[in-house]
Amino acid sequence: MPQMAPTLWLPLFITLSFILTWMSSIMYFFLVCSTEPSTMTLITQKKHWLW
């Protein structure tokens, strides 16, 4: 059983770290958007250019 532990914990740790990074990036994005109206305008303009 102890030999199996690293094999099980590694994907779980990777998934957790990925989710945490993803969530923190989204939180940072919303924080920047709420605090900086110019950034939001810039993103909207960029989206407008993309579409």
PDB file of C-alpha atoms in Angstrom:
ATOM      1  CA  MET A   1       0.000   0.000   0.000  1.00  0.00           C
ATOM      2  CA  PRO A   2       2.700   2.633   0.833  1.00  0.00           C
ATOM      3  CA  GLN A   3       4.308   2.075  -2.594  1.00  0.00           C
ATOM      4  CA  MET A   4       1.038   3.020  -4.296  1.00  0.00           C
ATOM      5  CA  ALA A   5       0.714   6.310  -2.401  1.00  0.00           C
ATOM      6  CA  PRO A   6       3.068   8.449  -4.594  1.00  0.00           C
ATOM      7  CA  THR A   7       1.342   7.233  -7.757  1.00  0.00           C
ATOM      8  CA  LEU A   8      -2.041   8.309  -6.374  1.00  0.00           C
ATOM      9  CA  TRP A   9      -0.889  11.560  -4.769  1.00  0.00           C
ATOM     10  CA  LEU A  10       1.006  12.957  -7.758  1.00  0.00           C
ATOM     11  CA  PRO A  11      -2.001  13.413 -10.140  1.00  0.00           C
ATOM     12  CA  LEU A  12      -4.106  14.693  -7.249  1.00  0.00           C
ATOM     13  CA  PHE A  13      -1.447  17.266  -6.320  1.00  0.00           C
ATOM     14  CA  ILE A  14      -1.080  18.336  -9.968  1.00  0.00           C
ATOM     15  CA  THR A  15      -4.850  18.726 -10.321  1.00  0.00           C
ATOM     16  CA  LEU A  16      -5.116  20.718  -7.089  1.00  0.00           C
ATOM     17  CA  SER A  17      -2.256  23.029  -8.038  1.00  0.00           C
ATOM     18  CA  PHE A  18      -3.764  23.546 -11.496  1.00  0.00           C
ATOM     19  CA  ILE A  19      -7.185  24.396 -10.028  1.00  0.00           C
ATOM     20  CA  LEU A  20      -5.602  26.798  -7.522  1.00  0.00           C
ATOM     21  CA  THR A  21      -3.594  28.551 -10.240  1.00  0.00           C
ATOM     22  CA  TRP A  22      -6.687  28.789 -12.466  1.00  0.00           C
ATOM     23  CA  MET A  23      -8.834  30.184  -9.661  1.00  0.00           C
ATOM     24  CA  SER A  24      -6.195  32.705  -8.594  1.00  0.00           C
ATOM     25  CA  SER A  25      -5.764  33.912 -12.175  1.00  0.00           C
ATOM     26  CA  ILE A  26      -9.529  34.392 -12.546  1.00  0.00           C
ATOM     27  CA  MET A  27      -9.681  36.235  -9.220  1.00  0.00           C
ATOM     28  CA  TYR A  28      -6.787  38.449 -10.291  1.00  0.00           C
ATOM     29  CA  PHE A  29      -8.489  39.139 -13.624  1.00  0.00           C
ATOM     30  CA  PHE A  30     -11.733  40.188 -11.928  1.00  0.00           C
ATOM     31  CA  LEU A  31      -9.815  42.273  -9.391  1.00  0.00           C
ATOM     32  CA  VAL A  32      -7.965  44.122 -12.150  1.00  0.00           C
ATOM     33  CA  CYS A  33     -11.217  44.616 -14.083  1.00  0.00           C
ATOM     34  CA  SER A  34     -13.037  46.012 -11.054  1.00  0.00           C
ATOM     35  CA  THR A  35     -10.207  48.313  -9.975  1.00  0.00           C
ATOM     36  CA  GLU A  36      -9.025  49.434 -13.407  1.00  0.00           C
ATOM     37  CA  PRO A  37     -11.771  50.641 -15.778  1.00  0.00           C
ATOM     38  CA  SER A  38      -9.117  51.419 -18.424  1.00  0.00           C
ATOM     39  CA  THR A  39      -8.046  47.757 -18.412  1.00  0.00           C
ATOM     40  CA  MET A  40     -11.651  46.687 -18.947  1.00  0.00           C
ATOM     41  CA  THR A  41     -11.984  49.147 -21.829  1.00  0.00           C
ATOM     42  CA  LEU A  42      -8.739  47.878 -23.312  1.00  0.00           C
ATOM     43  CA  ILE A  43      -9.951  44.268 -23.076  1.00  0.00           C
ATOM     44  CA  THR A  44     -13.272  45.232 -24.667  1.00  0.00           C
ATOM     45  CA  GLN A  45     -11.469  47.015 -27.488  1.00  0.00           C
ATOM     46  CA  LYS A  46      -9.193  44.025 -27.976  1.00  0.00           C
ATOM     47  CA  LYS A  47     -12.212  41.722 -28.076  1.00  0.00           C
ATOM     48  CA  HIS A  48     -13.848  44.053 -30.550  1.00  0.00           C
ATOM     49  CA  TRP A  49     -10.746  43.875 -32.758  1.00  0.00           C
ATOM     50  CA  LEU A  50     -10.624  40.085 -32.420  1.00  0.00           C
ATOM     51  CA  TRP A  51     -14.253  39.642 -33.423  1.00  0.00           C
TER      52      TRP A  51
END
